[in-house]
mmCIF file with all atom_site columns, C-alpha atoms in Angstrom:
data_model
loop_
_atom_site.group_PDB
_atom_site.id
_atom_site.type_symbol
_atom_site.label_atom_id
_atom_site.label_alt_id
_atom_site.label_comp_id
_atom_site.label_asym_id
_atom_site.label_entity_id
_atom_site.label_seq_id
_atom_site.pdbx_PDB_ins_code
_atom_site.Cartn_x
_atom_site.Cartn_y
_atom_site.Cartn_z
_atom_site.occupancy
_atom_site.B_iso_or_equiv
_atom_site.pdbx_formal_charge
_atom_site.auth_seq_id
_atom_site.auth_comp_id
_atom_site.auth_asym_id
_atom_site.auth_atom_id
_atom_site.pdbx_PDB_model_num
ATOM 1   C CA . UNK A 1 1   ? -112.133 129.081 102.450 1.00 0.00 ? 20  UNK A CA 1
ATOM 2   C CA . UNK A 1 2   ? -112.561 129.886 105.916 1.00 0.00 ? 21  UNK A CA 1
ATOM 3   C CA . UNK A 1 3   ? -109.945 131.423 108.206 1.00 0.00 ? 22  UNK A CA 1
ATOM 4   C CA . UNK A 1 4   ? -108.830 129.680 110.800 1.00 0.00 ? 23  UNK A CA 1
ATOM 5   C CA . UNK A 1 5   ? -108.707 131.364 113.903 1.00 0.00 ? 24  UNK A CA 1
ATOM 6   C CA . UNK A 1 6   ? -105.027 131.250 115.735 1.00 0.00 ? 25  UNK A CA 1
ATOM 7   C CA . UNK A 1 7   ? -104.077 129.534 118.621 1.00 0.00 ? 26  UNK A CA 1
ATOM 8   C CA . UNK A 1 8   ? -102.626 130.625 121.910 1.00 0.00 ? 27  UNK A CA 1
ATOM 9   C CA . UNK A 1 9   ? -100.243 128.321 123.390 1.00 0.00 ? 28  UNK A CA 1
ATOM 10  C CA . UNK A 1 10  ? -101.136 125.147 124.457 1.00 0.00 ? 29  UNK A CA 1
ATOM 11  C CA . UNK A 1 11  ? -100.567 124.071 128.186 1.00 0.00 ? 30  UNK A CA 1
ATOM 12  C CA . UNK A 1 12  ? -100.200 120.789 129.326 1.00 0.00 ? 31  UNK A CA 1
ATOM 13  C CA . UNK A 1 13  ? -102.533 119.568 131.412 1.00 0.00 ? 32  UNK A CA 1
ATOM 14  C CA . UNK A 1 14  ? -102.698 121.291 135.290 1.00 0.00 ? 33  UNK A CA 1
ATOM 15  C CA . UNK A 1 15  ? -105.254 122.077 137.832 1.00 0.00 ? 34  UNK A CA 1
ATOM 16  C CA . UNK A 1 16  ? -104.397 125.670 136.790 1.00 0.00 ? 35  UNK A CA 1
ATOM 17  C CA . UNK A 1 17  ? -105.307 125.220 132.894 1.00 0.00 ? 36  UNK A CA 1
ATOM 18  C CA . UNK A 1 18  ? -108.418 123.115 133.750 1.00 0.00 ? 37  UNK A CA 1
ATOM 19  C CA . UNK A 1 19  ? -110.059 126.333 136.524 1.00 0.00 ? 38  UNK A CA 1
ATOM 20  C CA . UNK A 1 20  ? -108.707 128.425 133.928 1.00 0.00 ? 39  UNK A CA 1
ATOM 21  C CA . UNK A 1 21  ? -110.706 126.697 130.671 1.00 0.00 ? 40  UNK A CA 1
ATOM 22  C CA . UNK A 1 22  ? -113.661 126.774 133.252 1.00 0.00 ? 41  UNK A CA 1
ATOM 23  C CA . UNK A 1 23  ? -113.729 130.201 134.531 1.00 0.00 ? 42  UNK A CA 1
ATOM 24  C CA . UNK A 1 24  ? -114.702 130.960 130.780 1.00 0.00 ? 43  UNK A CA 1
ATOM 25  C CA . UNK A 1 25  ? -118.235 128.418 131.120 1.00 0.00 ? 44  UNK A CA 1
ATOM 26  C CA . UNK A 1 26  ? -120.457 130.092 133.144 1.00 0.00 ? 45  UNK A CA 1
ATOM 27  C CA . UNK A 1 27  ? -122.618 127.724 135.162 1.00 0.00 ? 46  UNK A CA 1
ATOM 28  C CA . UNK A 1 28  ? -125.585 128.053 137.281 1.00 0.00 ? 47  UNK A CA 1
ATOM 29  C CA . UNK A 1 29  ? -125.233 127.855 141.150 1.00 0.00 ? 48  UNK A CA 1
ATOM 30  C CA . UNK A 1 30  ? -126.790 125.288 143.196 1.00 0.00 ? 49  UNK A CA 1
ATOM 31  C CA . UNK A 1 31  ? -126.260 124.939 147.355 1.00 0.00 ? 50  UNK A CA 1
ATOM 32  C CA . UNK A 1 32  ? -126.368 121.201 148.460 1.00 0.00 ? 51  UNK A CA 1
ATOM 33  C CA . UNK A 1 33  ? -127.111 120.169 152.056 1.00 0.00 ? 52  UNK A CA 1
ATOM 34  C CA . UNK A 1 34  ? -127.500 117.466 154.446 1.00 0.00 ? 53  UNK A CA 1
ATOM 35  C CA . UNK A 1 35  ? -128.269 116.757 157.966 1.00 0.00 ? 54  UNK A CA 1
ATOM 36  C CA . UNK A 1 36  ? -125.570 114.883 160.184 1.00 0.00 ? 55  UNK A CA 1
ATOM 37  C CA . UNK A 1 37  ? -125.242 113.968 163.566 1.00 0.00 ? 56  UNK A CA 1
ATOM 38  C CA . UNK A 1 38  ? -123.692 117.688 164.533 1.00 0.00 ? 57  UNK A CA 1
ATOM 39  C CA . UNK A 1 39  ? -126.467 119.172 162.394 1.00 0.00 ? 58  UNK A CA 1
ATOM 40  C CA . UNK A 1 40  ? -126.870 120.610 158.373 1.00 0.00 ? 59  UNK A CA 1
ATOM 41  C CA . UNK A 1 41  ? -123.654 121.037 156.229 1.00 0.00 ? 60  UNK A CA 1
ATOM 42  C CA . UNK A 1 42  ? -124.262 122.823 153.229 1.00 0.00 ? 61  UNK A CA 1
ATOM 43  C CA . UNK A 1 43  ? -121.946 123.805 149.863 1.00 0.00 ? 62  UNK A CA 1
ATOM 44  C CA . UNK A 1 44  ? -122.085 125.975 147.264 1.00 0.00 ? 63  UNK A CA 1
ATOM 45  C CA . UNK A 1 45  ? -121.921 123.757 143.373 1.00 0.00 ? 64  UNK A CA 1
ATOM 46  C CA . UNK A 1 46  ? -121.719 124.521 140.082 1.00 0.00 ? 65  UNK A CA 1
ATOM 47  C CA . UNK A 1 47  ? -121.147 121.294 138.478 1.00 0.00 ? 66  UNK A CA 1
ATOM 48  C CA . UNK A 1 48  ? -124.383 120.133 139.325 1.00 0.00 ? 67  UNK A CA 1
ATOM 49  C CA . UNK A 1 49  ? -126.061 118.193 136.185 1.00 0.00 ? 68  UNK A CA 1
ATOM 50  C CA . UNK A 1 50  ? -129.402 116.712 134.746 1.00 0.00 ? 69  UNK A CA 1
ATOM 51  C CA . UNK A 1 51  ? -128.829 112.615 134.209 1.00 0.00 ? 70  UNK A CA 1
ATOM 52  C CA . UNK A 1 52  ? -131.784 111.196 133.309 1.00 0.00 ? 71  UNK A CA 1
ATOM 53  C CA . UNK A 1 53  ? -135.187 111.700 133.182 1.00 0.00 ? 72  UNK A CA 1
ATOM 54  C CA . UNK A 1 54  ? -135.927 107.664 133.720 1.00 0.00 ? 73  UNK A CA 1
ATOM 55  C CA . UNK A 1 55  ? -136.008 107.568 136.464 1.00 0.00 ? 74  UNK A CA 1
ATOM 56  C CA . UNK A 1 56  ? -135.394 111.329 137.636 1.00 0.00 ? 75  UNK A CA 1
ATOM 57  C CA . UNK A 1 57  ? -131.567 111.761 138.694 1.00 0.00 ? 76  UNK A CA 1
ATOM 58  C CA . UNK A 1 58  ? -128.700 114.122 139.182 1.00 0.00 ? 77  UNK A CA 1
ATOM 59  C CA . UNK A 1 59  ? -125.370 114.550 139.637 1.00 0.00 ? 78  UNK A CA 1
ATOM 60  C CA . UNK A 1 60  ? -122.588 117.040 141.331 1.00 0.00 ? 79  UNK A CA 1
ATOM 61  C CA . UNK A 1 61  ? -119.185 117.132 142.573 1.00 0.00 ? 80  UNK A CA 1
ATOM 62  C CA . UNK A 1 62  ? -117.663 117.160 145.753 1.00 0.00 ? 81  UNK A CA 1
ATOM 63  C CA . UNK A 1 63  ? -114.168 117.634 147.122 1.00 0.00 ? 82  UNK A CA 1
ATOM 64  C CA . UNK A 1 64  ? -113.268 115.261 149.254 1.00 0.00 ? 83  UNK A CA 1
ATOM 65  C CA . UNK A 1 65  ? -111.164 117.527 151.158 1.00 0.00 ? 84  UNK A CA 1
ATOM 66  C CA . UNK A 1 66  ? -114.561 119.881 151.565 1.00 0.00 ? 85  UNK A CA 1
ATOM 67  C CA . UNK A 1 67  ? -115.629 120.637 155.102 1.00 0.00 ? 86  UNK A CA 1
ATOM 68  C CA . UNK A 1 68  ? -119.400 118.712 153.843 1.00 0.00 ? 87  UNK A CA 1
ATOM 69  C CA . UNK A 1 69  ? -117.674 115.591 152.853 1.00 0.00 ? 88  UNK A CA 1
ATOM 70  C CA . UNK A 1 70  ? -117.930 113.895 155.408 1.00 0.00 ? 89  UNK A CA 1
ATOM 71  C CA . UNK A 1 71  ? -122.014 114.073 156.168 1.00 0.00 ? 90  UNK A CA 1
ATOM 72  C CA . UNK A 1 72  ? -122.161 113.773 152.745 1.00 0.00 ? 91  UNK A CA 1
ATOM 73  C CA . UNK A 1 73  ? -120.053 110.448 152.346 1.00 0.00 ? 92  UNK A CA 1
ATOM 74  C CA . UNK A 1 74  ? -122.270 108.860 154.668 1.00 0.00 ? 93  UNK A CA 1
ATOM 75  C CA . UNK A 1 75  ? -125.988 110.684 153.785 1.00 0.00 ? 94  UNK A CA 1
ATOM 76  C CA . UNK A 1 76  ? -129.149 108.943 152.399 1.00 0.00 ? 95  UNK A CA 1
ATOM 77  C CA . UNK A 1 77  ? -130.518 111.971 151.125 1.00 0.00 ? 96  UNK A CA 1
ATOM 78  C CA . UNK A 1 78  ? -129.489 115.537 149.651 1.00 0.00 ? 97  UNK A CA 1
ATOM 79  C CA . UNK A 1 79  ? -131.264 118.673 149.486 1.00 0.00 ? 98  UNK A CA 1
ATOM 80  C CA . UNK A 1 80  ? -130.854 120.238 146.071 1.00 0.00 ? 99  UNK A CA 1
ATOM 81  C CA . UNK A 1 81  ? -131.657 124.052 145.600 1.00 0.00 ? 100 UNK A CA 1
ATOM 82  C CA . UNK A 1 82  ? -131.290 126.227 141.914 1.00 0.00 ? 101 UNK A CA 1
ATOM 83  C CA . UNK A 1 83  ? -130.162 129.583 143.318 1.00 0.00 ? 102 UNK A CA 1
ATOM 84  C CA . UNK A 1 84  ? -131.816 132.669 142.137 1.00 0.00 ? 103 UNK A CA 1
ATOM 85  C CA . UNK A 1 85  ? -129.644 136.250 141.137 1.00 0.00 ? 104 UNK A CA 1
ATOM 86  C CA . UNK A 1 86  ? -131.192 138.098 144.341 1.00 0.00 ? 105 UNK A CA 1
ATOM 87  C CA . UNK A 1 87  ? -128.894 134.988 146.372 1.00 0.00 ? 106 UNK A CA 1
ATOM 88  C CA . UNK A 1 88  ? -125.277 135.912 145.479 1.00 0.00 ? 107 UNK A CA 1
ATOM 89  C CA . UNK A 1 89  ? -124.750 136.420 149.327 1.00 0.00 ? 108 UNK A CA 1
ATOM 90  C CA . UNK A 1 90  ? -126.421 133.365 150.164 1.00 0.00 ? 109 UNK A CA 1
ATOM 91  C CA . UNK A 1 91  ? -123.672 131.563 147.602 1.00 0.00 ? 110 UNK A CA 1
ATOM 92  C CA . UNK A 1 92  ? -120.704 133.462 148.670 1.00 0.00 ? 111 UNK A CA 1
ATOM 93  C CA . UNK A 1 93  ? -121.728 131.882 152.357 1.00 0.00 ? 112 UNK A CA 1
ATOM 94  C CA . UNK A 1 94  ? -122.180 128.263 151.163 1.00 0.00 ? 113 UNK A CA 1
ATOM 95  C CA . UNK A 1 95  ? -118.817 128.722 149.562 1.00 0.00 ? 114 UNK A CA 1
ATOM 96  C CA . UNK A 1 96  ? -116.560 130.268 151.985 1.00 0.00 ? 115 UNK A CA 1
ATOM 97  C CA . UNK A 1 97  ? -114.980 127.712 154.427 1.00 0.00 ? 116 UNK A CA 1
ATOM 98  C CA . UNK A 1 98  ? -115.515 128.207 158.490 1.00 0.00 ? 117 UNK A CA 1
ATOM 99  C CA . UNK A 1 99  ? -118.405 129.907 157.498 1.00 0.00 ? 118 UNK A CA 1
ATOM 100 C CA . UNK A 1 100 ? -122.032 129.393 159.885 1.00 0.00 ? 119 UNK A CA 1
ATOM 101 C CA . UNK A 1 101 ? -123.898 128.780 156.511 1.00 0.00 ? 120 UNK A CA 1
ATOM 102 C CA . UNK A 1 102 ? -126.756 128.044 159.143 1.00 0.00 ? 121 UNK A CA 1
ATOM 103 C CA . UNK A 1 103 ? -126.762 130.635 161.004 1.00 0.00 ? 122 UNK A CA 1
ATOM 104 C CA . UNK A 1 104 ? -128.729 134.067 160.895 1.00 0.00 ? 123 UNK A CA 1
ATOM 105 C CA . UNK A 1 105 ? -128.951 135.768 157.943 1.00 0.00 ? 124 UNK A CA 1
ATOM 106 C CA . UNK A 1 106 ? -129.330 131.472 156.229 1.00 0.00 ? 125 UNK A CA 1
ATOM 107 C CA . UNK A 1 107 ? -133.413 130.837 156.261 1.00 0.00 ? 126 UNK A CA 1
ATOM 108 C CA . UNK A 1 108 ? -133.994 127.251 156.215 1.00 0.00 ? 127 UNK A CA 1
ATOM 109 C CA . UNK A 1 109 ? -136.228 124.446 157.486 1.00 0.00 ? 128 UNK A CA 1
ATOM 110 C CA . UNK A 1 110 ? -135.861 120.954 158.000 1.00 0.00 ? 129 UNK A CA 1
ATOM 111 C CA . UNK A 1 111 ? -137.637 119.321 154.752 1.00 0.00 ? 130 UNK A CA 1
ATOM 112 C CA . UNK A 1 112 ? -138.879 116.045 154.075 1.00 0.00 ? 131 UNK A CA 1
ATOM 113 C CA . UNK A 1 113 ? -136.371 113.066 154.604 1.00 0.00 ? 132 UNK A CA 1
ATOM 114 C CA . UNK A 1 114 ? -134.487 115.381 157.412 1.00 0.00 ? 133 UNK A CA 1
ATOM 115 C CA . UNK A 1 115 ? -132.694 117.759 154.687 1.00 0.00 ? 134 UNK A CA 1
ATOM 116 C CA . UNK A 1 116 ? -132.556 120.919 155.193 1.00 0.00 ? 135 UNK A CA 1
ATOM 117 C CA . UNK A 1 117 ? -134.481 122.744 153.213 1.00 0.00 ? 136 UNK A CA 1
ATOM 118 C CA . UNK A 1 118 ? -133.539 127.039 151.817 1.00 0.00 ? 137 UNK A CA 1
ATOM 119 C CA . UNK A 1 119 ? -136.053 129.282 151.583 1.00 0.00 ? 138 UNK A CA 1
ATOM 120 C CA . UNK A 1 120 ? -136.470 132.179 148.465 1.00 0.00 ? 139 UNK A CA 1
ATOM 121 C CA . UNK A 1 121 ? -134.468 129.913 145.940 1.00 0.00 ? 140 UNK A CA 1
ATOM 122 C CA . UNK A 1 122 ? -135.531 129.255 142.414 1.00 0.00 ? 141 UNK A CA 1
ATOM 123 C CA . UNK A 1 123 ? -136.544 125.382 143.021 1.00 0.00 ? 142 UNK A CA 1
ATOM 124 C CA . UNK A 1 124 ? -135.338 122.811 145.012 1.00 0.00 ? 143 UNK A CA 1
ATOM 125 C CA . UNK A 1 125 ? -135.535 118.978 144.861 1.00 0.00 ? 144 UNK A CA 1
ATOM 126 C CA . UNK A 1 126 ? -134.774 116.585 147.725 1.00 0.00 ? 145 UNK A CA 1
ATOM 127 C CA . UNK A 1 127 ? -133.229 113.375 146.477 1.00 0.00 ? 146 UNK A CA 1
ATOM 128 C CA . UNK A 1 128 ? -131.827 109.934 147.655 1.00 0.00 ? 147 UNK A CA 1
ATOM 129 C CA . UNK A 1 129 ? -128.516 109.094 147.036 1.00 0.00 ? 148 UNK A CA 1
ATOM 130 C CA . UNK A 1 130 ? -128.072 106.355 144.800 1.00 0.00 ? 149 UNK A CA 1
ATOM 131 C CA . UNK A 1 131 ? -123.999 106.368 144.131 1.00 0.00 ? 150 UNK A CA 1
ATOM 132 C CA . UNK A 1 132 ? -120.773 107.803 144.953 1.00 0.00 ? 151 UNK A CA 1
ATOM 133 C CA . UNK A 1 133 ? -117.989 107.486 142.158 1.00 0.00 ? 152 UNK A CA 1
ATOM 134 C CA . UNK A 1 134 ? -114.747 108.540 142.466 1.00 0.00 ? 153 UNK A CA 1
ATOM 135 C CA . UNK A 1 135 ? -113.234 110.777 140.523 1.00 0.00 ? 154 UNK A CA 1
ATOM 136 C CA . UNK A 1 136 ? -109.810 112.015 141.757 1.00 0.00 ? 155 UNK A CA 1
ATOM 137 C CA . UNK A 1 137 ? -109.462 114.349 144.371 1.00 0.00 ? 156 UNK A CA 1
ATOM 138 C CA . UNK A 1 138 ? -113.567 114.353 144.028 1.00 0.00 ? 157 UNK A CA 1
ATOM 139 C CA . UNK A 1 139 ? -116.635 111.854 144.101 1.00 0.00 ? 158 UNK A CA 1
ATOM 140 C CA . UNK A 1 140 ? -119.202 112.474 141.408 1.00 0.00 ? 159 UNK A CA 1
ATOM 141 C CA . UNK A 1 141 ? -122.880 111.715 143.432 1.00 0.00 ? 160 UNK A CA 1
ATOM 142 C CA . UNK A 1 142 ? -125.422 110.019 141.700 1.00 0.00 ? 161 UNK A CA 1
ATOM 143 C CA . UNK A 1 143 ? -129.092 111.348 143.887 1.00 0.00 ? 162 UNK A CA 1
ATOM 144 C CA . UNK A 1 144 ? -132.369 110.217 142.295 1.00 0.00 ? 163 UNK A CA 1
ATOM 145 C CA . UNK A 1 145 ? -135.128 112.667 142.534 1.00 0.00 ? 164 UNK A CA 1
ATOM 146 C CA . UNK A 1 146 ? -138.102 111.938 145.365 1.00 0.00 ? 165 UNK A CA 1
ATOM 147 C CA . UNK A 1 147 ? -139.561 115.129 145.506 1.00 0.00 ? 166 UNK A CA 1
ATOM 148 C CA . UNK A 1 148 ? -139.111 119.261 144.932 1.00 0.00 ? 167 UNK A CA 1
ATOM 149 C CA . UNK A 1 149 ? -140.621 122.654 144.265 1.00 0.00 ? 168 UNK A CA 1
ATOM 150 C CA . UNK A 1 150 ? -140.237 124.236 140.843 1.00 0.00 ? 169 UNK A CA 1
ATOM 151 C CA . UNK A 1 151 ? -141.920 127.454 141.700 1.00 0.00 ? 170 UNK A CA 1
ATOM 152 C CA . UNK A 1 152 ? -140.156 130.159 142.628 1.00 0.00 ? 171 UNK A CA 1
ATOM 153 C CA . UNK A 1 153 ? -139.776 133.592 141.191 1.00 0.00 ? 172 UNK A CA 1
ATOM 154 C CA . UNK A 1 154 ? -136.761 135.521 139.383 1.00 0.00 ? 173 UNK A CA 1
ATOM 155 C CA . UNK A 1 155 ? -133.714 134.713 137.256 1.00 0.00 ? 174 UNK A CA 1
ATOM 156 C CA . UNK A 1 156 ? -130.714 131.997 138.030 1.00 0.00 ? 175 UNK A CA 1
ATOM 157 C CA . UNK A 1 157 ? -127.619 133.150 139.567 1.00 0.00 ? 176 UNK A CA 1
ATOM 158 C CA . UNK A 1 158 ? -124.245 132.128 137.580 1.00 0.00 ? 177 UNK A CA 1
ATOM 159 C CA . UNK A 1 159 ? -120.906 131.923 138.124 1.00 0.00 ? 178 UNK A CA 1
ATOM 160 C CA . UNK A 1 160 ? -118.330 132.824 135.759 1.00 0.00 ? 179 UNK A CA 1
ATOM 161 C CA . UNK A 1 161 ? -115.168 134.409 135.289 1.00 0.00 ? 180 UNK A CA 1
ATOM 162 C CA . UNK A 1 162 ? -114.407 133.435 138.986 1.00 0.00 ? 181 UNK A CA 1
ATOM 163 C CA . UNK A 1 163 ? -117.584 135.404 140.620 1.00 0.00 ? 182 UNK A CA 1
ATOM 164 C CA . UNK A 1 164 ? -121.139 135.268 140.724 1.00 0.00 ? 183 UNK A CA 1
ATOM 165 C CA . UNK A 1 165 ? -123.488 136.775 138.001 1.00 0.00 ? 184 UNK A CA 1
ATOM 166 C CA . UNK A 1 166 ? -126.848 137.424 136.416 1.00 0.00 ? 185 UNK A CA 1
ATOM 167 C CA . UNK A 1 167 ? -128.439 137.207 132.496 1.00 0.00 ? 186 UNK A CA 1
ATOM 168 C CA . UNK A 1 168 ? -128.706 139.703 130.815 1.00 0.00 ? 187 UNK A CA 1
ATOM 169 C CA . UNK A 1 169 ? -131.296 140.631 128.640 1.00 0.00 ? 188 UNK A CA 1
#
């Protein structure tokens, strides 16, 4: 018979138990722009997910209480960009409000469709946005894929335990 490991204490449901269970899944780190009418917005995500292959689409979270909301609300297309280990700055940037996540040290160009486009991450995709579904105090976007780069070099940056990361080997 197996043992069966003990149980802390339950909690009832909170925002606090639910960043709390999360904290514990470490999840890779993605920045997400746009291009408004006052120029790119930008945020850092790490609830970013594969959808389906047929056709090629994604999804990720947004607050709608975030600073990008907004642009985002009302953009065709999003910029998608996999965040490499040697880009923890970079993150912290994209996820610290009143932040210039534009501005000088940020290298970026516009990209096709008007996104803005990083430079030096892992890949990025620039997609159309096909949905936005509310969930809460979020919306869940729905982006099919039009186009990306898969090639560039090093390891994904995480997040867990409430900071940014790397593998280990």
């Amino acid at each position: 018979m197996t043992a069966v490991p003990a149980l802390g204490s339950p909690r009832l449901a909170s925002p606090d138990l639910l960043r709390s269970v999360f904290r514990r899944h470490a999840a890779g780190v993605a920045v997400i722009t746009a291009s408004g009418e006052s120029g790119p917005v930008g945020f850092t995500a790490t609830s970013l997910s594969s959808v389906s292959a047929e056709p090629p689409m994604l999804s990720f979270g947004i607050g709608t209480g975030a600073s990008s909301w907004p642009v985002l609300s009302r953009a065709t297309h999003v910029g998608v960009h996999i965040l490499g280990e040697h880009q923890q700055a970079l993150a912290a940037t994209f996820a610290r409000s009143g932040a210039d996540r534009f501005g000088a040290p940020t290298a970026w160009r516009d990209g096709p469709q008007g996104v803005p486009v990083l430079d030096d991450v892992l890949a990025w995709l620039v997609c159309r946005v096909v949905a936005r579904v509310p969930a809460g105090d979020h919306r869940i976007v729905l982006a099919e894929v039009e186009l990306g780069d898969p090639e560039g070099a090093g390891r994904p940056l995480l997040y867990h335990q409430g900071r940014f990361t790397a593998l280990r080997d």
